[in-house]
Coordinates of C-alpha atoms and ligand atoms in Angstrom, one line a residue:
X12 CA 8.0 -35.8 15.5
X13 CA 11.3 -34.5 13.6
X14 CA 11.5 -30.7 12.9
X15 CA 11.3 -31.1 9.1
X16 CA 8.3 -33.7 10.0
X17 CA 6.9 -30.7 12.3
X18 CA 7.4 -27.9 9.4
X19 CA 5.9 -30.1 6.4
X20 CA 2.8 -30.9 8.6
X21 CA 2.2 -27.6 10.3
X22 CA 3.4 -25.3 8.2
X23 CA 4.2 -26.3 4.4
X24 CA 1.0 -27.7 4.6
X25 CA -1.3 -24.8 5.6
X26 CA -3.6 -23.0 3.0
X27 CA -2.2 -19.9 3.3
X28 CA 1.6 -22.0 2.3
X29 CA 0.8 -21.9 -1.4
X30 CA 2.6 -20.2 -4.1
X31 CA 1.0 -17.5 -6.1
X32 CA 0.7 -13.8 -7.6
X33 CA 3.6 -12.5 -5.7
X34 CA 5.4 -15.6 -4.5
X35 CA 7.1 -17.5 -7.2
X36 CA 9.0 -20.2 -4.5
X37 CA 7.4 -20.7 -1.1
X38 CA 8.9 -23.2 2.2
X39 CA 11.1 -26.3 1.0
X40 CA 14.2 -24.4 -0.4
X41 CA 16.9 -22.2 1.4
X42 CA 15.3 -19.1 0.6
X43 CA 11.8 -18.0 -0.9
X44 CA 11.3 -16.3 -3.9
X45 CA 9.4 -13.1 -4.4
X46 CA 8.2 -11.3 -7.3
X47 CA 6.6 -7.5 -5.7
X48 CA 5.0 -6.0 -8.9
X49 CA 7.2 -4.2 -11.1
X50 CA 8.8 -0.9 -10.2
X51 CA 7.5 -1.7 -7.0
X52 CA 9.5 -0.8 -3.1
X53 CA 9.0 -3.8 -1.1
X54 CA 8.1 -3.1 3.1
X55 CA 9.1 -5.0 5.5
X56 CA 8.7 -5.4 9.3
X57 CA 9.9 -7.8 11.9
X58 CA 8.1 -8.3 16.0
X59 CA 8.9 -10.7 18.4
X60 CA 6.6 -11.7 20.6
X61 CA 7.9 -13.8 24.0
X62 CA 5.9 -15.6 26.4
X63 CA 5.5 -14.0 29.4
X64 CA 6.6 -10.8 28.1
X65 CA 3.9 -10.3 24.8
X66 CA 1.5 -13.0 26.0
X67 CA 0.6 -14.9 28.7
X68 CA 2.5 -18.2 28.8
X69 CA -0.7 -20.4 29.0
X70 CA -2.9 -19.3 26.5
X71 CA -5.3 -20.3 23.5
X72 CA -2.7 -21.3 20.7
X73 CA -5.7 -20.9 18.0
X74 CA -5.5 -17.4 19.5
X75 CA -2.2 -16.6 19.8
X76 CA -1.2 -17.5 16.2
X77 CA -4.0 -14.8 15.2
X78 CA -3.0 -12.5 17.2
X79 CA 1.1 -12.7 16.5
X80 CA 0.3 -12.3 12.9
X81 CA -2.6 -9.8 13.2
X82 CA -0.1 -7.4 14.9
X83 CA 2.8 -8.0 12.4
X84 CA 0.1 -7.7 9.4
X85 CA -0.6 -3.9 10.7
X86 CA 2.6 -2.8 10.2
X87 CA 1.9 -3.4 6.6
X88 CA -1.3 -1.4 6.6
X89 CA 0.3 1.5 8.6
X90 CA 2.5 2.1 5.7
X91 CA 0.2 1.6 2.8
X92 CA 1.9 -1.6 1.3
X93 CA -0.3 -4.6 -0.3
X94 CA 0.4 -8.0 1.6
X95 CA 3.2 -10.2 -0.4
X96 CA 3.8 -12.7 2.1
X97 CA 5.7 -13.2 5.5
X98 CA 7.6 -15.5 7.5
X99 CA 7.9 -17.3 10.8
X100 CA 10.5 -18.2 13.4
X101 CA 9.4 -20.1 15.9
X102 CA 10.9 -21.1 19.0
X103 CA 9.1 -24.1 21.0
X104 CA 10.2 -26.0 24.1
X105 CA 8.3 -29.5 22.5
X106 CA 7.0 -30.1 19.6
X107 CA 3.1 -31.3 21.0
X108 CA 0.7 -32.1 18.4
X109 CA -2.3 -30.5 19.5
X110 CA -0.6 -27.3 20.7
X111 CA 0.8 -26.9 16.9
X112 CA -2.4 -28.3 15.3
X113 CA -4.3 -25.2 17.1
X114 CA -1.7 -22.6 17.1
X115 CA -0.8 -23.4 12.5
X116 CA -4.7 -23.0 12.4
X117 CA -4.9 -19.4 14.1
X118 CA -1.6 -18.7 12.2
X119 CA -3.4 -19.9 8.5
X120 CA -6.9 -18.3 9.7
X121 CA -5.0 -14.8 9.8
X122 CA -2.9 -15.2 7.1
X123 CA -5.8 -16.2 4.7
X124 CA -7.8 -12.5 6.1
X125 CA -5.0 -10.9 5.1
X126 CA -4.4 -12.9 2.0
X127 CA -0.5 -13.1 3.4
X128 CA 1.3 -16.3 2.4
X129 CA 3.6 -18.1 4.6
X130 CA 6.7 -18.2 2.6
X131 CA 9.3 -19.4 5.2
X132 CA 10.6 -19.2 8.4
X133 CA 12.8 -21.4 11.1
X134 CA 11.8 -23.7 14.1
X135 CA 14.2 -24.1 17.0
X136 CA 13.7 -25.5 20.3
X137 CA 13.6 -23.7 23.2
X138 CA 12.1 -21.0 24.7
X139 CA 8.8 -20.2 23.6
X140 CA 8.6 -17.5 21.3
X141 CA 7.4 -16.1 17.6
X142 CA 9.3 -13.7 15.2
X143 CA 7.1 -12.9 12.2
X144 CA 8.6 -10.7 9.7
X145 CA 5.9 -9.3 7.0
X146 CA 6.9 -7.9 4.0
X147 CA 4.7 -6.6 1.3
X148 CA 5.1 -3.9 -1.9
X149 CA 4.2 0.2 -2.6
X150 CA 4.1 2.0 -5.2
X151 CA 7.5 4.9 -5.0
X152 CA 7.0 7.9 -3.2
X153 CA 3.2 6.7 -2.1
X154 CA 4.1 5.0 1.3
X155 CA 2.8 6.0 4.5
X156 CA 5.6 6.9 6.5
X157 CA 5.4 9.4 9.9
X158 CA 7.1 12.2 8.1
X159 CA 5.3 13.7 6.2
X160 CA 2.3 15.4 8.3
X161 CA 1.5 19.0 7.7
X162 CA 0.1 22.2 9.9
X163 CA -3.5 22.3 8.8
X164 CA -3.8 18.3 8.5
X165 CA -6.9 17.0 9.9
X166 CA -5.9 13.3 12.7
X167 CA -8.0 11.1 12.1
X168 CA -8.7 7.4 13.6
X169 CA -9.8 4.1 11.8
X170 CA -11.7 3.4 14.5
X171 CA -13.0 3.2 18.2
X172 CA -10.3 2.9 20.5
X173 CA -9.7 1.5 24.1
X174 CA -10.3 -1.6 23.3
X175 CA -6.7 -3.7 23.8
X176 CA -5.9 -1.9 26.2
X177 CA -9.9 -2.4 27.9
X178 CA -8.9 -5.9 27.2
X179 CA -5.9 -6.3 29.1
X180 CA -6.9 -6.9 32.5
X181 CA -9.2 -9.7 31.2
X182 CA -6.9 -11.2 29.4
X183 CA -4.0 -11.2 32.2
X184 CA -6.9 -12.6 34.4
X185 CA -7.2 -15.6 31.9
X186 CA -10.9 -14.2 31.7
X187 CA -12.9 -16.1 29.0
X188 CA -15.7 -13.4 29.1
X189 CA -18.7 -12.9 31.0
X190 CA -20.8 -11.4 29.0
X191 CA -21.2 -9.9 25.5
X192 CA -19.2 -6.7 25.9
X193 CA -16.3 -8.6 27.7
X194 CA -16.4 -11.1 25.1
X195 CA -16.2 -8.2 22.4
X196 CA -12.7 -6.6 24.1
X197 CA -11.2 -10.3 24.0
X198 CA -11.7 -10.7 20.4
X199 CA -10.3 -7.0 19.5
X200 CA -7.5 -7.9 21.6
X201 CA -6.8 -11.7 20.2
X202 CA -7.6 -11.2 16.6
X203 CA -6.7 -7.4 15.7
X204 CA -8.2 -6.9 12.7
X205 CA -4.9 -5.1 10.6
X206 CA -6.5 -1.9 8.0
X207 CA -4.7 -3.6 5.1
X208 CA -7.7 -2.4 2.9
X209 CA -7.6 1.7 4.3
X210 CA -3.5 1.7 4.1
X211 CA -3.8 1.1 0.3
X212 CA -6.8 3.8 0.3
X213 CA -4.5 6.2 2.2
X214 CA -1.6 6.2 -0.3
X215 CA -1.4 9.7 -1.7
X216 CA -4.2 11.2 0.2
X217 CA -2.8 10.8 4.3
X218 CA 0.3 12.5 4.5
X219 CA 1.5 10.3 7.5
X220 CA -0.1 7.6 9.4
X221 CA 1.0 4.6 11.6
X222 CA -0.5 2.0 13.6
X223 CA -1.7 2.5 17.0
X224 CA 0.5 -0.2 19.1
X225 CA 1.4 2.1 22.4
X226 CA -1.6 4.2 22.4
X227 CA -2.8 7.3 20.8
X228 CA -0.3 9.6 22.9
X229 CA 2.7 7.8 22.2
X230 CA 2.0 7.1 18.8
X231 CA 0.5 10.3 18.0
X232 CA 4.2 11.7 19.3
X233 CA 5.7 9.5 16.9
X234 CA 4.4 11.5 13.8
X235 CA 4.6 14.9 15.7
X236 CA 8.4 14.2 16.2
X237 CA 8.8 12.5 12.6
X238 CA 6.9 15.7 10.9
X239 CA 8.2 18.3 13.3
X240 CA 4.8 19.7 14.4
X241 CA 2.2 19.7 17.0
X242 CA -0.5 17.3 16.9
X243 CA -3.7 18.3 18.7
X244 CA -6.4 15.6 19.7
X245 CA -10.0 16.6 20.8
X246 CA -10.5 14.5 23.5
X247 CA -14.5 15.0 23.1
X248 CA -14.0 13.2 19.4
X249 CA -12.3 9.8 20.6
X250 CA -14.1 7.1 18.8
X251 CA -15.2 4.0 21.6
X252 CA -16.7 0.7 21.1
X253 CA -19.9 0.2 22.8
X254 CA -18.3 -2.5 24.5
X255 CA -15.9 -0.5 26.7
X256 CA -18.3 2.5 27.2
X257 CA -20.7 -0.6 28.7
X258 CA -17.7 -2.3 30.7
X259 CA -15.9 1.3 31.6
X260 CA -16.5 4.5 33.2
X261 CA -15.5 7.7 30.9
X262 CA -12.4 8.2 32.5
X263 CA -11.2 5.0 32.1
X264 CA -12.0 4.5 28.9
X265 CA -10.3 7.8 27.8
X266 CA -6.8 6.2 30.0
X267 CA -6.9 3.5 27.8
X268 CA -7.6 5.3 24.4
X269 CA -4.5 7.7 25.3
X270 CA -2.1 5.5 26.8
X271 CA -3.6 1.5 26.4
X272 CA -1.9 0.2 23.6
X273 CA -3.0 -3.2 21.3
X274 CA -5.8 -1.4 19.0
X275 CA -4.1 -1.9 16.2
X276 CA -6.4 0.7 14.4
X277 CA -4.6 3.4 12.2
X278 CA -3.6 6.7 13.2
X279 CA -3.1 9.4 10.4
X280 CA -2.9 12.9 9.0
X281 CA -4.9 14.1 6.1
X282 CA -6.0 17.4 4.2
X283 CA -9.3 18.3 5.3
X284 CA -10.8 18.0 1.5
X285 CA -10.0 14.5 1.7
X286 CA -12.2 13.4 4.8
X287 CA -15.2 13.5 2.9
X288 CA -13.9 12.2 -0.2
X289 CA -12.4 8.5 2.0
X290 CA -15.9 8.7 4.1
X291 CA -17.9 8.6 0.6
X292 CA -16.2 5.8 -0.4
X293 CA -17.4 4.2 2.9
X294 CA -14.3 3.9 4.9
X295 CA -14.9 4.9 8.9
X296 CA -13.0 7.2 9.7
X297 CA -13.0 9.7 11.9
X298 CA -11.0 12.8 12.5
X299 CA -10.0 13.4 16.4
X300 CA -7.8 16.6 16.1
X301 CA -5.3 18.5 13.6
X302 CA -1.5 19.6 13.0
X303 CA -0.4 23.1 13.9
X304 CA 2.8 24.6 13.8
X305 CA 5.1 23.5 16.9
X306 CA 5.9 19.9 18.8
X307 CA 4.5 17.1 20.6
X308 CA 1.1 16.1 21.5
X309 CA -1.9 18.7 22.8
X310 CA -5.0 17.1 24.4
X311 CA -7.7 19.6 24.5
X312 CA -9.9 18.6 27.2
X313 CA -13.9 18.7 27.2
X314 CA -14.0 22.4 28.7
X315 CA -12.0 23.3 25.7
X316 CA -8.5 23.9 28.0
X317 CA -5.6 22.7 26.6
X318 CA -3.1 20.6 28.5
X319 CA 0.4 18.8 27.2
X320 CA -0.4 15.2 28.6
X321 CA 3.2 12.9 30.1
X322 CA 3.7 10.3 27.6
X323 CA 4.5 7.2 29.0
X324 CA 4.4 4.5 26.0
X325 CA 5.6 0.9 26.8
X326 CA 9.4 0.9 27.0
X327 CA 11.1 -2.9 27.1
X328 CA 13.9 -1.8 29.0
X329 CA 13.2 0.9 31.3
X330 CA 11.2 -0.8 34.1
X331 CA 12.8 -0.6 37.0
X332 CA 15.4 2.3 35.9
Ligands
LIG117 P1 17.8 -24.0 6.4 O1 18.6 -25.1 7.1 O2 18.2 -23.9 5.0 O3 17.8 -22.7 7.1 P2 15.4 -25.0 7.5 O4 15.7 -26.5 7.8 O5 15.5 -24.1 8.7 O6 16.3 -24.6 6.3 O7 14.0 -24.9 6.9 C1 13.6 -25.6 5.8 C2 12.5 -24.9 5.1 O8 11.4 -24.8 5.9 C3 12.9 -23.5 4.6 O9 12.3 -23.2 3.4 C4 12.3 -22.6 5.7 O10 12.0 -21.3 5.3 C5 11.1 -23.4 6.1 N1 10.7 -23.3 7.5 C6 11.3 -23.6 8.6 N2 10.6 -23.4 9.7 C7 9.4 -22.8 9.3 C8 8.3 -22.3 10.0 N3 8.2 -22.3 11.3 N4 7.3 -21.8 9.2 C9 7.4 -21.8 7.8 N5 8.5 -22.2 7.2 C10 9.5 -22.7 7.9
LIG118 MG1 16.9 -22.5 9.0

C-alpha cells in the first residue's frame, strides 16, 4: 500500500473527512480551506504524542486514535472555541492494514463526538508518532484564556477528578480491567470526553479557565500566574468518580486529583452569581475553592489549615536534571 493509497483509504475516506459548515475544501489539495463564521478569531492548538513517551507502544489503535484526538479536542473547549476542524500528522514505521483500519476508526469515532472534521494532515514513515493540530472559532474578546481570573472568583471543576491519573498504573500494566470500576478509569483515560459543549457555555460568564492535563495544582498555577492572584482549593470539595473512591484510598485519590494529570475536565474561575445560573441550565459543575488577592496555589486541608502544596507538573525535559 502507497501513501496516497494509505491516505485515500484511511483517511479521505472517514466520515468525519467530509466538507461542510465551516470547511469549504477538505484532504486532496495542498491546503484546506476554512470558512470560521464571520468576524470570528479562529483557535488553534498543536500536541504530539510519541510512543513510548504519551502512550505505551503496544496498545489498542481503536483506543489510541480516541484518545490522541480526545486530548487535542480539549484544548478547544478550554478556551471556549466551537470545533471547525483539525488535522493529522502521522508518523508510522509500516503501513499494516489492520493497525490503520482500527486506529482511522477511533480517530473518526472522536472526531464525529466532537463534530471535528479531518481536513488534512501528512503521513511519513518512521517512528511512530501523531501530531493533531485542532483549530476551531470564538467570538472577539469572549475566549477563555488563563488571564483573566479575579479576587472573589469562585474555581470551579467540570467534573470528578482522579481519574487519568487513577488510570495510569492500569494502563502502563496493559491492564484490560478487572472489574467495573477498573474498567470505568480505562475508559476516562482512553476516550477523554473534551467539554466542547461547557467551553461555549463559559464564554463571557468564566473569567479564565483551562483544561486539566498536569493536574489540578499545576494547572491551577497556570491561571494564578496568568491572573496574578492566589487560587485557593478546598480540598474537602474535590469532586471523585465512584470508581476511584471504590479502587482507592482517600489519600490516594486526593494525590492523583492534585498532581495525576489526563482528566481532561475543565478548570475555571467564575463570579459567584453565575454558579447557579450554569447549574440551572444543567451543566455539573462544581466549585472547589476561590481567588484572593496574592500568588500561587493554597490547599486548605480538611481541618481547615492552610498549606502551600510543591508543584511538581510533568516536565519533558527535566527528568534526570
Ligand atoms: P503535499 O505533498 O502537498 O504536502 P501530501 O501528499 O502530504 O500533500 O498530502 C496529500 C493530501 O492528503 C493533502 O491534502 C494532505 O492534507 C492530506 N493528508 C496527508 N496525510 C494525511 C493524514 N494522515 N490525514 C489526513 N489527511 C492527510
Ligand atoms: Mg505533505
Amino acid at each position: 500500500m502507497g501513501e496516497f493509497e494509505l491516505i485515500r483509504q484511511y483517511f479521505a475516506a472517514a466520515s468525519c473527512a467530509r466538507t461542510g459548515a465551516g470547511v469549504v475544501l477538505g484532504i486532496g489539495d495542498d491546503c484546506a480551506l476554512l470558512n470560521p463564521p464571520s468576524g470570528n478569531l479562529v483557535a488553534v492548538s498543536t500536541d504530539t504524542l510519541v510512543a513510548g513517551v504519551h502512550f505505551p507502544e503496544v496498545c489498542d489503535p481503536a483506543l489510541l486514535g480516541q484518545r490522541a484526538l480526545g486530548v487535542s479536542a480539549s484544548d478547544l473547549a478550554a478556551m471556549g472555541a466551537s470545533p471547525l476542524g483539525f488535522t493529522l500528522a502521522i508518523s508510522l514505521p509500516q503501513a499494516e492494514a489492520d493497525w490503520l483500519q482500527r486506529f482511522a476508526a477511533g480517530l473518526n469515532q472522536m472526531a464525529e463526538q466532537c463534530a471535528l472534521p479531518l481536513i488534512g494532515g501528512d503521513t511519513t514513515c518512521g517512528p511512530l508518532s501523531l501530531t493533531l493540530s485542532v483549530l476551531g472559532h470564538v467570538p472577539p474578546h469572549q475566549a477563555l484564556q488563563r488571564s483573566g481570573a479575579c479576587v472573589g472568583d469562585l474555581l470551579c471543576v467540570s467534573g470528578p477528578l482522579g481519574d487519568g491519573g487513577g488510570a495510569l498504573p492500569l494502563v502502563l500494566n496493559r491492564s484490560l480491567g478487572d472489574s467495573e470500576a477498573e474498567r470505568y478509569l480505562l475508559a476516562r483515560y482512553w476516550a477523554p470526553q473534551p467539554q466542547l459543549g461547557l467551553g461555549v457555555a463559559l464564554r463571557g460568564r468564566a473569567t479564565a479557565a483551562l483544561d486539566i492535563s498536569d493536574g489540578l495544582l499545576a494547572d491551577c498555577g497556570h491561571i494564578a500566574a496568568a491572573s496574578q492572584v492566589c487560587l485557593v482549593i478546598d480540598q474537602e470539595q474535590i469532586p471523585y468518580s465512584e470508581a476511584l473512591q471504590r479502587i482507592y484510598r482517600p489519600e490516594q485519590a486526593l494525590q492523583y486529583a492534585l498532581s495525576g494529570g489526563d482528566d481532561y475536565q475543565l478548570a475555571f474561575t467564575l463570579p459567584p452569581a453565575q454558579l447557579p445560573v450554569l447549574q440551572a441550565e444543567g451543566w455539573p459543575i462544581q466549585a472547589i475553592g476561590w481567588v484572593e488577592v496574592g500568588q500561587g496555589v493554597q490547599l486548605q486541608t480538611a481541618t481547615g489549615h492552610r498549606i502551600t502544596p510543591a508543584v511538581r507538573g510533568y516536565d519533558h525535559f527535566e527528568r534526570g536534571s
